[in-house]
Coordinates of C-alpha atoms in Angstrom, one line a residue:
X1 CA -15.6 26.6 -23.2
X2 CA -14.7 24.1 -25.9
X3 CA -11.0 25.3 -25.9
X4 CA -10.6 24.7 -22.2
X5 CA -12.0 21.2 -22.5
X6 CA -9.4 20.4 -25.2
X7 CA -6.6 21.7 -23.0
X8 CA -7.5 19.7 -20.0
X9 CA -8.0 16.6 -22.2
X10 CA -4.6 17.0 -23.7
X11 CA -3.0 17.3 -20.2
X12 CA -4.8 14.1 -19.3
X13 CA -3.3 12.5 -22.4
X14 CA 0.2 13.7 -21.5
X15 CA -0.3 12.2 -18.0
X16 CA -1.4 8.9 -19.5
X17 CA 1.6 8.9 -21.8
X18 CA 3.9 9.7 -18.8
X19 CA 2.5 6.8 -16.8
X20 CA 3.0 4.4 -19.7
X21 CA 6.6 5.7 -20.2
X22 CA 7.4 5.2 -16.5
X23 CA 5.9 1.7 -16.7
X24 CA 8.0 0.7 -19.8
X25 CA 11.2 2.4 -18.5
X26 CA 11.0 0.7 -15.1
X27 CA 10.7 -2.7 -16.7
X28 CA 13.6 -1.9 -19.1
X29 CA 15.8 -0.8 -16.2
X30 CA 14.9 -3.9 -14.2
X31 CA 15.8 -6.2 -17.2
X32 CA 19.1 -4.2 -17.6
X33 CA 19.9 -5.0 -13.9
X34 CA 21.1 -1.6 -12.7
X35 CA 20.9 2.2 -13.3
X36 CA 22.0 5.6 -11.9
X37 CA 18.8 7.5 -11.0
X38 CA 20.4 11.0 -11.5
X39 CA 22.5 9.8 -14.5
X40 CA 21.6 9.5 -18.2
X41 CA 19.9 6.1 -17.5
X42 CA 17.5 7.7 -15.0
X43 CA 16.6 10.7 -17.3
X44 CA 13.5 9.1 -18.7
X45 CA 12.1 8.2 -15.3
X46 CA 12.8 11.6 -13.9
X47 CA 11.3 13.4 -16.9
X48 CA 8.2 11.2 -16.9
X49 CA 7.6 11.8 -13.1
X50 CA 8.0 15.6 -13.6
X51 CA 5.7 15.5 -16.5
X52 CA 3.1 13.5 -14.5
X53 CA 3.4 15.7 -11.4
X54 CA 1.5 13.2 -9.1
X55 CA -0.7 14.8 -6.4
X56 CA 1.1 12.9 -3.7
X57 CA 4.4 14.6 -4.6
X58 CA 2.9 18.1 -4.4
X59 CA 5.4 20.7 -5.5
X60 CA 7.8 18.2 -7.3
X61 CA 8.1 20.5 -10.3
X62 CA 8.8 23.7 -8.3
X63 CA 12.2 24.8 -6.8
X64 CA 11.1 24.6 -3.2
X65 CA 11.3 21.2 -1.5
X66 CA 8.0 19.3 -1.1
X67 CA 7.6 18.4 2.6
X68 CA 4.4 16.4 2.8
X69 CA 5.4 14.3 -0.1
X70 CA 8.8 13.7 1.5
X71 CA 7.2 12.6 4.7
X72 CA 4.9 10.2 2.8
X73 CA 7.8 8.6 1.0
X74 CA 10.2 8.4 4.0
X75 CA 7.5 6.5 6.0
X76 CA 7.5 3.9 3.2
X77 CA 11.3 3.5 2.9
X78 CA 13.7 2.0 5.4
X79 CA 15.3 4.2 8.1
X80 CA 18.8 5.2 6.9
X81 CA 18.1 4.8 3.1
X82 CA 18.9 8.6 2.7
X83 CA 22.5 7.8 3.7
X84 CA 23.0 5.0 1.1
X85 CA 24.6 5.5 -2.3
X86 CA 23.9 1.9 -3.4
X87 CA 20.4 0.5 -3.2
X88 CA 20.1 -3.2 -4.1
X89 CA 16.6 -4.7 -4.7
X90 CA 16.8 -8.4 -4.0
X91 CA 14.5 -11.4 -3.7
X92 CA 14.2 -13.3 -0.4
X93 CA 17.8 -14.5 -0.5
X94 CA 18.4 -15.6 3.1
X95 CA 19.3 -12.4 4.8
X96 CA 16.8 -13.2 7.6
X97 CA 19.2 -16.0 8.6
X98 CA 22.2 -13.6 8.9
X99 CA 23.4 -11.2 11.6
X100 CA 21.8 -8.3 9.6
X101 CA 18.9 -6.8 11.5
X102 CA 15.7 -6.4 9.4
X103 CA 14.5 -2.8 9.0
X104 CA 10.8 -2.6 8.3
X105 CA 9.5 0.8 7.1
X106 CA 6.6 2.1 9.3
X107 CA 4.0 2.2 6.5
X108 CA 5.1 -0.6 4.1
X109 CA 5.7 -4.3 5.0
X110 CA 9.0 -5.1 3.4
X111 CA 12.2 -6.4 5.0
X112 CA 15.3 -4.2 4.3
X113 CA 18.9 -4.8 5.4
X114 CA 21.7 -2.2 5.9
X115 CA 24.7 -4.1 4.5
X116 CA 27.3 -1.4 5.2
X117 CA 27.5 2.4 5.4
X118 CA 26.8 2.8 1.7
X119 CA 24.4 0.0 0.8
X120 CA 20.8 -0.8 1.6
X121 CA 19.2 -4.1 0.4
X122 CA 15.4 -4.0 0.0
X123 CA 13.6 -7.4 -0.3
X124 CA 11.0 -7.6 -3.0
X125 CA 8.6 -10.4 -2.4
X126 CA 5.3 -8.8 -3.5
X127 CA 5.8 -8.6 -7.2
X128 CA 6.3 -5.8 -9.8
X129 CA 4.1 -3.3 -8.0
X130 CA 6.5 -3.3 -5.1
X131 CA 9.3 -2.4 -7.6
X132 CA 7.3 0.4 -9.2
X133 CA 6.4 1.7 -5.7
X134 CA 10.1 1.8 -4.6
X135 CA 11.5 3.2 -7.8
X136 CA 9.0 6.1 -8.0
X137 CA 9.6 7.0 -4.3
X138 CA 13.4 6.9 -4.8
X139 CA 13.1 9.0 -8.0
X140 CA 11.1 11.5 -6.0
X141 CA 13.6 11.8 -3.1
X142 CA 16.5 12.0 -5.5
X143 CA 14.8 14.9 -7.4
X144 CA 14.2 16.6 -4.1
X145 CA 17.8 16.0 -3.0
X146 CA 19.1 17.9 -6.1
X147 CA 16.8 20.8 -5.2
X148 CA 18.6 21.0 -1.9
X149 CA 22.0 20.8 -3.7
X150 CA 21.0 23.6 -6.1
X151 CA 20.3 25.9 -3.1
X152 CA 23.4 25.2 -1.1
X153 CA 26.2 24.4 -3.6
X154 CA 27.8 27.8 -4.6
X155 CA 30.3 26.5 -7.2
X156 CA 31.5 23.3 -8.8
X157 CA 34.5 23.2 -6.5
X158 CA 32.3 22.3 -3.6
X159 CA 31.9 25.5 -1.7
X160 CA 28.6 25.5 0.2
X161 CA 26.4 28.2 1.8
X162 CA 26.5 29.2 5.5
X163 CA 23.1 27.6 6.0
X164 CA 24.4 24.3 4.9
X165 CA 27.5 24.6 7.1
X166 CA 25.2 25.3 10.1
X167 CA 22.9 22.4 9.3
X168 CA 25.9 20.1 9.2
X169 CA 27.0 21.2 12.6
X170 CA 23.5 20.5 14.0
X171 CA 23.3 17.0 12.5
X172 CA 26.8 16.1 13.7
X173 CA 25.7 16.4 17.3
X174 CA 25.0 13.0 18.8
X175 CA 22.7 14.3 21.6
X176 CA 19.1 15.5 21.3
X177 CA 19.0 19.2 20.4
X178 CA 17.8 21.7 22.9
X179 CA 14.8 23.8 21.9
X180 CA 17.1 26.7 21.0
X181 CA 19.5 24.6 19.0
X182 CA 16.5 22.9 17.2
X183 CA 14.9 26.2 16.3
X184 CA 18.2 27.6 15.0
X185 CA 18.7 24.5 12.9
X186 CA 15.1 24.7 11.6
X187 CA 15.8 28.3 10.6
X188 CA 18.8 27.3 8.4
X189 CA 16.9 24.2 7.1
X190 CA 13.9 26.5 6.1
X191 CA 16.3 28.7 4.0
X192 CA 17.8 25.6 2.3
X193 CA 14.3 24.1 1.5
X194 CA 12.7 27.4 0.3
X195 CA 10.1 27.0 3.0
X196 CA 8.9 29.1 5.9
X197 CA 10.1 28.5 9.5
X198 CA 6.5 27.6 10.4
X199 CA 6.1 25.1 7.6
X200 CA 9.2 23.2 8.7
X201 CA 8.3 23.4 12.4
X202 CA 4.8 22.0 11.7
X203 CA 6.2 18.8 10.0
X204 CA 9.4 18.4 12.0
X205 CA 8.1 16.0 14.7
X206 CA 6.3 13.8 12.2
X207 CA 9.7 12.7 10.8
X208 CA 11.1 12.0 14.3
X209 CA 10.8 9.0 16.6
X210 CA 11.6 8.4 20.3
X211 CA 15.0 7.1 19.2
X212 CA 15.7 9.9 16.7
X213 CA 13.6 13.0 17.5
X214 CA 15.7 15.2 15.1
X215 CA 15.5 12.8 12.1
X216 CA 14.1 15.6 9.9
X217 CA 17.4 17.4 9.9
X218 CA 19.3 14.1 9.3
X219 CA 17.2 13.2 6.3
X220 CA 17.6 16.7 4.7
X221 CA 21.3 16.8 5.3
X222 CA 22.1 13.3 3.9
X223 CA 19.9 13.8 0.8
X224 CA 21.7 17.0 0.1
X225 CA 25.2 15.6 1.0
X226 CA 24.8 12.7 -1.5
X227 CA 23.5 15.1 -4.2
X228 CA 26.5 17.4 -3.7
X229 CA 28.8 14.4 -4.0
X230 CA 27.2 13.4 -7.3
X231 CA 28.1 16.8 -8.8
X232 CA 31.4 17.6 -7.1
X233 CA 33.0 14.1 -7.0
X234 CA 30.9 12.4 -9.7
X235 CA 29.8 9.7 -7.1
X236 CA 26.5 8.8 -8.6
X237 CA 23.9 6.9 -6.5
X238 CA 23.1 3.5 -8.1
X239 CA 20.1 1.2 -7.9
X240 CA 20.7 -2.5 -8.7
X241 CA 18.4 -5.5 -9.1
X242 CA 19.9 -8.8 -7.9
X243 CA 20.2 -11.7 -10.5
X244 CA 18.0 -13.9 -8.3
X245 CA 15.2 -11.2 -8.2
X246 CA 15.4 -10.9 -12.0
X247 CA 15.2 -14.7 -12.4
X248 CA 12.3 -15.2 -9.9
X249 CA 10.0 -12.3 -10.6
X250 CA 6.8 -13.2 -12.2
X251 CA 7.1 -17.0 -11.3
X252 CA 4.7 -16.8 -8.4
X253 CA 7.3 -18.5 -6.1
X254 CA 6.0 -16.8 -2.9
X255 CA 2.4 -17.0 -4.0
X256 CA 2.6 -20.7 -4.6
X257 CA 4.3 -21.4 -1.2
X258 CA 1.6 -19.2 0.5
X259 CA -1.4 -20.9 -1.2
X260 CA 0.0 -24.4 -0.7
X261 CA 0.3 -23.8 3.0
X262 CA -3.4 -22.7 3.2
X263 CA -4.6 -25.8 1.4
X264 CA -2.4 -28.1 3.5
X265 CA -4.0 -26.6 6.7
X266 CA -7.5 -27.1 5.1
X267 CA -6.6 -30.7 4.4
X268 CA -5.3 -31.3 8.0
X269 CA -8.5 -30.0 9.4
X270 CA -10.7 -31.9 6.9
X271 CA -12.1 -28.7 5.4
X272 CA -11.2 -29.2 1.7
X273 CA -14.6 -30.5 0.6
X274 CA -16.6 -27.8 2.3
X275 CA -18.0 -24.6 0.7
X276 CA -15.1 -22.0 0.8
X277 CA -15.5 -18.2 0.9
X278 CA -12.4 -16.2 0.3
X279 CA -12.3 -12.7 1.8
X280 CA -9.5 -10.2 1.2
X281 CA -9.7 -7.8 4.2
X282 CA -7.6 -6.8 7.2
X283 CA -6.8 -9.2 10.0
X284 CA -9.3 -7.9 12.5
X285 CA -12.7 -6.9 11.0
X286 CA -14.0 -10.4 10.2
X287 CA -13.0 -11.8 13.6
X288 CA -14.3 -8.7 15.4
X289 CA -17.6 -8.6 13.4
X290 CA -18.4 -12.2 14.4
X291 CA -17.2 -12.3 18.0
X292 CA -16.4 -8.9 19.5
X293 CA -19.9 -7.7 20.5
X294 CA -20.7 -10.9 22.5
X295 CA -17.2 -11.1 24.1
X296 CA -17.1 -7.5 25.2
X297 CA -20.8 -6.8 25.9
X298 CA -20.3 -6.7 29.7
X299 CA -17.3 -4.4 29.4
X300 CA -19.1 -2.0 27.1
X301 CA -22.6 -2.1 28.4
X302 CA -25.3 -0.4 26.3
X303 CA -22.7 0.8 23.8
X304 CA -23.3 0.4 20.0
X305 CA -21.4 -2.2 18.0
X306 CA -19.5 0.5 16.1
X307 CA -18.4 2.1 19.4
X308 CA -16.9 -1.3 20.4
X309 CA -15.2 -1.6 16.9
X310 CA -13.7 1.9 17.4
X311 CA -12.4 0.9 20.8
X312 CA -10.8 -2.2 19.4
X313 CA -9.2 -0.1 16.6
X314 CA -7.4 2.3 19.0
X315 CA -3.7 2.0 19.6
X316 CA -3.0 0.5 23.0
X317 CA -6.2 -1.7 22.9
X318 CA -4.1 -4.9 22.8
X319 CA -5.8 -6.4 25.9
X320 CA -9.3 -6.2 24.5
X321 CA -8.1 -7.4 21.1
X322 CA -6.4 -10.4 22.6
X323 CA -9.6 -11.2 24.5
X324 CA -11.6 -11.4 21.3
X325 CA -8.8 -13.4 19.5
X326 CA -8.7 -16.0 22.4
X327 CA -12.4 -16.6 22.0
X328 CA -12.2 -16.8 18.2
X329 CA -9.3 -19.4 18.4
X330 CA -11.5 -21.6 20.6
X331 CA -14.5 -21.2 18.2
X332 CA -13.1 -22.4 14.9
X333 CA -10.5 -19.7 13.9
X334 CA -7.1 -20.9 12.7
X335 CA -4.4 -18.2 12.5
X336 CA -1.7 -18.5 9.8
X337 CA 1.0 -15.8 10.2
X338 CA 2.9 -15.5 6.9
X339 CA 6.1 -17.4 6.4
X340 CA 6.2 -17.4 2.6
X341 CA 7.5 -13.9 2.1
X342 CA 4.2 -12.5 0.6
X343 CA 3.6 -10.6 3.8
X344 CA -0.1 -11.7 3.7
X345 CA -1.3 -13.3 6.9
X346 CA -4.3 -15.5 6.8
X347 CA -7.2 -16.6 9.1
X348 CA -9.3 -19.7 8.5
X349 CA -12.8 -19.8 10.1
X350 CA -14.6 -23.2 10.4
X351 CA -18.2 -22.1 11.0
X352 CA -19.1 -25.7 12.1
X353 CA -17.3 -24.9 15.4
X354 CA -19.3 -21.7 16.0
X355 CA -22.2 -21.4 18.3
X356 CA -24.2 -18.8 16.4
X357 CA -26.0 -17.7 19.6
X358 CA -22.7 -16.4 20.9
X359 CA -21.9 -14.4 17.8
X360 CA -23.3 -11.2 16.2
X361 CA -25.0 -13.4 13.5
X362 CA -27.6 -15.2 15.5
X363 CA -29.9 -15.5 12.5
X364 CA -27.2 -17.3 10.4
X365 CA -28.6 -20.1 8.2
X366 CA -25.6 -21.9 6.8
X367 CA -27.3 -25.3 5.9
X368 CA -25.8 -28.7 6.4
X369 CA -22.4 -28.0 4.7
X370 CA -21.0 -25.4 7.0
X371 CA -18.9 -22.8 5.1
X372 CA -15.3 -22.2 5.6
X373 CA -13.9 -18.6 5.5
X374 CA -10.4 -17.9 4.3
X375 CA -9.6 -14.3 5.3
X376 CA -6.4 -13.0 3.7
X377 CA -4.7 -9.7 4.5
X378 CA -4.4 -7.0 1.7
X379 CA -2.3 -7.9 -1.3
X380 CA -0.2 -5.2 -3.0
X381 CA -0.9 -4.3 -6.6
X382 CA 0.0 -7.0 -9.1
X383 CA 0.5 -9.4 -6.1
X384 CA -3.3 -9.7 -6.0
X385 CA -3.2 -11.8 -9.2
X386 CA -0.4 -14.0 -8.0
X387 CA -2.0 -14.9 -4.7
X388 CA -5.6 -15.4 -5.9
X389 CA -4.4 -17.3 -9.0
X390 CA -2.4 -19.7 -6.9
X391 CA -5.1 -20.0 -4.2
X392 CA -7.8 -21.0 -6.7
X393 CA -5.7 -23.7 -8.4
X394 CA -6.5 -27.3 -7.5
X395 CA -4.7 -28.8 -4.5
X396 CA -2.1 -31.5 -5.6
X397 CA -3.3 -31.0 -9.2
X398 CA -6.6 -33.0 -8.8
X399 CA -8.5 -31.7 -5.7
X400 CA -10.7 -28.8 -6.9
X401 CA -11.7 -26.3 -4.3
X402 CA -15.5 -25.5 -3.9
X403 CA -15.0 -21.8 -3.8
X404 CA -18.5 -20.3 -3.6
X405 CA -17.4 -16.6 -3.4
X406 CA -14.5 -14.2 -3.4
X407 CA -15.1 -10.9 -1.5
X408 CA -12.7 -8.0 -1.7
X409 CA -12.8 -5.1 0.8
X410 CA -10.2 -2.4 0.6
X411 CA -9.1 1.2 0.8
X412 CA -9.3 3.3 -2.3
X413 CA -9.1 6.9 -3.5
X414 CA -12.5 8.5 -4.2
X415 CA -13.2 11.0 -7.0
X416 CA -16.5 12.3 -5.7
X417 CA -17.1 12.5 -2.0
X418 CA -14.6 12.3 0.9
X419 CA -12.7 10.2 3.3
X420 CA -14.8 7.4 4.8
X421 CA -17.3 7.2 2.0
X422 CA -18.1 3.8 0.4
X423 CA -17.6 2.8 -3.3
X424 CA -19.3 -0.2 -4.9
X425 CA -17.7 -1.0 -8.3
X426 CA -19.3 -2.8 -11.3
X427 CA -16.1 -2.8 -13.4
X428 CA -12.3 -2.3 -13.1
X429 CA -10.3 -0.5 -15.7
X430 CA -6.6 -0.8 -15.9
X431 CA -4.9 2.7 -16.0
X432 CA -2.7 3.2 -19.0
X433 CA -4.1 0.3 -21.1
X434 CA -8.0 0.7 -20.7
X435 CA -8.1 -3.1 -20.3
X436 CA -11.4 -3.6 -18.5
X437 CA -13.1 -6.2 -16.4
X438 CA -16.9 -6.0 -16.0
X439 CA -18.6 -8.2 -13.4
X440 CA -21.8 -8.7 -11.5
X441 CA -21.2 -7.4 -7.9
X442 CA -23.3 -9.2 -5.2
X443 CA -23.1 -6.0 -3.2
X444 CA -25.1 -3.0 -4.2
X445 CA -25.2 0.7 -3.2
X446 CA -28.7 0.3 -1.8
X447 CA -27.5 -2.2 0.8
X448 CA -25.4 0.5 2.5
X449 CA -28.0 3.3 2.5
X450 CA -29.3 4.7 5.8
X451 CA -26.0 4.5 7.7
X452 CA -25.0 8.2 7.4
X453 CA -22.2 7.3 4.9
X454 CA -22.3 8.4 1.3
X455 CA -22.3 5.5 -1.2
X456 CA -21.2 5.6 -4.8
X457 CA -21.5 3.0 -7.5
X458 CA -19.8 2.7 -10.9
X459 CA -16.5 1.7 -12.5
X460 CA -13.2 2.0 -10.7
X461 CA -9.7 2.4 -12.2
X462 CA -6.8 0.1 -11.1
X463 CA -3.7 2.3 -11.0
X464 CA -0.1 1.4 -11.2
X465 CA 0.7 2.9 -7.8
X466 CA -0.7 5.4 -5.3
X467 CA 2.3 7.5 -5.9
X468 CA 1.3 8.1 -9.5
X469 CA -2.1 9.7 -8.8
X470 CA -2.5 12.6 -11.2
X471 CA -5.3 15.1 -11.0
X472 CA -5.8 15.7 -14.8
X473 CA -5.9 12.0 -15.7
X474 CA -8.3 11.2 -12.8
X475 CA -10.5 14.2 -13.7
X476 CA -10.7 12.8 -17.2
X477 CA -11.7 9.3 -16.0
X478 CA -14.3 10.8 -13.7
X479 CA -15.9 13.4 -16.0
X480 CA -15.8 11.6 -19.3
X481 CA -18.1 8.7 -20.3
X482 CA -15.8 6.3 -18.3
X483 CA -17.7 7.7 -15.2
X484 CA -15.0 6.4 -12.8
X485 CA -15.9 6.8 -9.1
X486 CA -12.6 5.9 -7.6
X487 CA -9.1 4.4 -7.9
X488 CA -7.3 1.5 -6.2
X489 CA -4.4 -0.9 -7.0
X490 CA -5.6 -4.5 -6.9
X491 CA -9.2 -4.8 -8.4
X492 CA -8.4 -5.8 -12.0
X493 CA -5.7 -8.2 -10.9
X494 CA -8.1 -10.0 -8.5
X495 CA -10.8 -10.1 -11.2
X496 CA -8.4 -11.4 -13.9
X497 CA -7.4 -14.3 -11.6
X498 CA -11.1 -15.1 -10.6
X499 CA -12.2 -15.0 -14.3
X500 CA -9.5 -17.3 -15.5
X501 CA -10.0 -19.8 -12.7
X502 CA -13.8 -19.9 -13.0
X503 CA -14.5 -19.3 -16.7
X504 CA -11.4 -20.8 -18.5
X505 CA -9.4 -23.2 -16.2
X506 CA -12.6 -24.4 -14.4
X507 CA -10.7 -25.0 -11.2
X508 CA -13.5 -23.3 -9.2
X509 CA -17.3 -23.3 -9.9
X510 CA -18.3 -21.4 -13.0
X511 CA -20.9 -19.3 -11.0
X512 CA -18.5 -18.2 -8.2
X513 CA -19.9 -15.0 -6.6
X514 CA -17.8 -11.9 -6.4
X515 CA -18.2 -8.9 -4.0
X516 CA -16.1 -5.7 -4.2
X517 CA -16.5 -2.8 -1.8
X518 CA -14.0 0.0 -0.9
X519 CA -14.0 2.8 1.6
X520 CA -12.3 6.1 0.7
X521 CA -8.9 6.8 2.3
X522 CA -8.5 10.0 0.3
X523 CA -9.8 12.2 -2.5
X524 CA -6.8 12.9 -4.9
X525 CA -8.9 15.6 -6.7
X526 CA -9.2 17.7 -3.5
X527 CA -6.2 19.7 -2.2
X528 CA -5.5 18.6 1.4
X529 CA -7.3 15.3 1.0
X530 CA -4.6 13.3 -0.7
X531 CA -2.9 10.4 1.0
X532 CA 0.0 12.7 1.9
X533 CA -2.3 14.7 4.1
X534 CA -2.5 11.9 6.7
X535 CA -4.4 8.8 7.6
X536 CA -8.1 8.1 8.2
X537 CA -8.0 7.8 12.0
X538 CA -11.2 6.4 13.3
X539 CA -13.1 7.7 10.2
X540 CA -12.4 4.4 8.5
X541 CA -13.8 2.2 11.3
X542 CA -17.5 2.5 10.5
X543 CA -17.2 1.9 6.7
X544 CA -14.8 -1.0 7.2
X545 CA -17.1 -2.9 9.6
X546 CA -20.2 -2.0 7.6
X547 CA -18.7 -3.6 4.5
X548 CA -17.5 -6.6 6.5
X549 CA -20.9 -7.2 8.0
X550 CA -22.7 -7.0 4.7
X551 CA -20.3 -9.5 3.2
X552 CA -20.8 -11.9 6.1
X553 CA -24.6 -11.5 6.1
X554 CA -24.6 -12.8 2.5
X555 CA -22.2 -15.7 3.3
X556 CA -24.2 -16.7 6.4
X557 CA -27.6 -16.2 4.6
X558 CA -28.9 -13.7 7.2
X559 CA -32.3 -12.6 6.1

């Protein structure tokens, strides 16, 4: 028994070292300005990722191509990136004012621009975490592309297998494939990927879209084609970092523009001297929690509040969502779509303009100084520090903000339990460094009991990226005396900014209240429950609104 424990512990240590190595290597390559992922300069990154073997990348260390991981990554990278030999990471350098059409990946808010047949520019406006995210995803797809190359390239002269030749024929067709053509192509693709016909068929449509139903074949072909060219013609793929990006990163340029705009709107509406409550959440749950039930009670007679929230969350529910938003805008909500490049939209709620009898919080007791809510969309990794740090700074250097509380609601991976469960942290631990931030959380597990949702309380680990989840390391954090209940990407960065503003810089009250609560999007310790296995669907609706309502009840003093 003792021997087994030592083995699993050493694997956790290896994983921790691999994450640290990736972190240092990525910063080094960024400072250098360029590198070739499949060349000598990319060796360390590839070796570290293969040593880490993150759960999200499934069979990365095996010969067969990992399909779920590939889908997860492709949804977070711009369409067409698989065709590009040159990938240029830039700051916001004015491409939005050009003829180039912005390409936004389906599952990541970032603007990308196809410059020519060979080059894709990816705008980085959300800090270092965005760079780590992209580089790990690109390293993964390049590793997979060389697995394809190994299975189809018969010799160094460039002779390829019959399967590859047939796949190329299918991809070169401009029209949508017939069922027979599609199944023939899948048969050849399955041989190339080392997968069964059924496995490829099951995931095929998930890669496609209405405009490109056969995109799966296209992605596989181009990944393999560029990998073959790297070996036969020595045409290595190259990742570059623009000089402007290297100059600007870490200077809070986008965060400062974002925060200043919020404070200017508060000043315009004479809200700067009021008690302020900052909430990091999505752009619908606070608005819907306050107004939706009253606005839609005739439409959904005798239905529960959570039924209404589920209806609002469904795709195609734009009409009812707009109905709620119209009422909110008339009752003190100000909408601030992002123009700073942070990709963080904001809503400001002036509770003085609310008629509590027409809301879900009819017992609200907000006193004479009516609170103001600043609801900000989710930050991304280290960007959380930049945004909150700038937001909590004085306005025009001398006007201090009376920030009474900062509440963070988010999605996180859970280590005990399943999708949709709730986690209430009392500390955040930085993965790879063990820097830790202990705090008093105004929310407690007891507040959420009796709602048919499991609730867990304890420390949570802030990870470098969702793509670096590793079973052994997470198991160690969970089962050792650290007692970690879950993992997320922003917690310690938020807390670092709140602590410095309230305890050291004194720009907000010393006794500012903090609330953290997360709902589980996945369990990386369970096979089939990782992020690559699909989204939450409506499972996330109840915990999202439950957390939002508990936060609002405290702010509105609902007894």
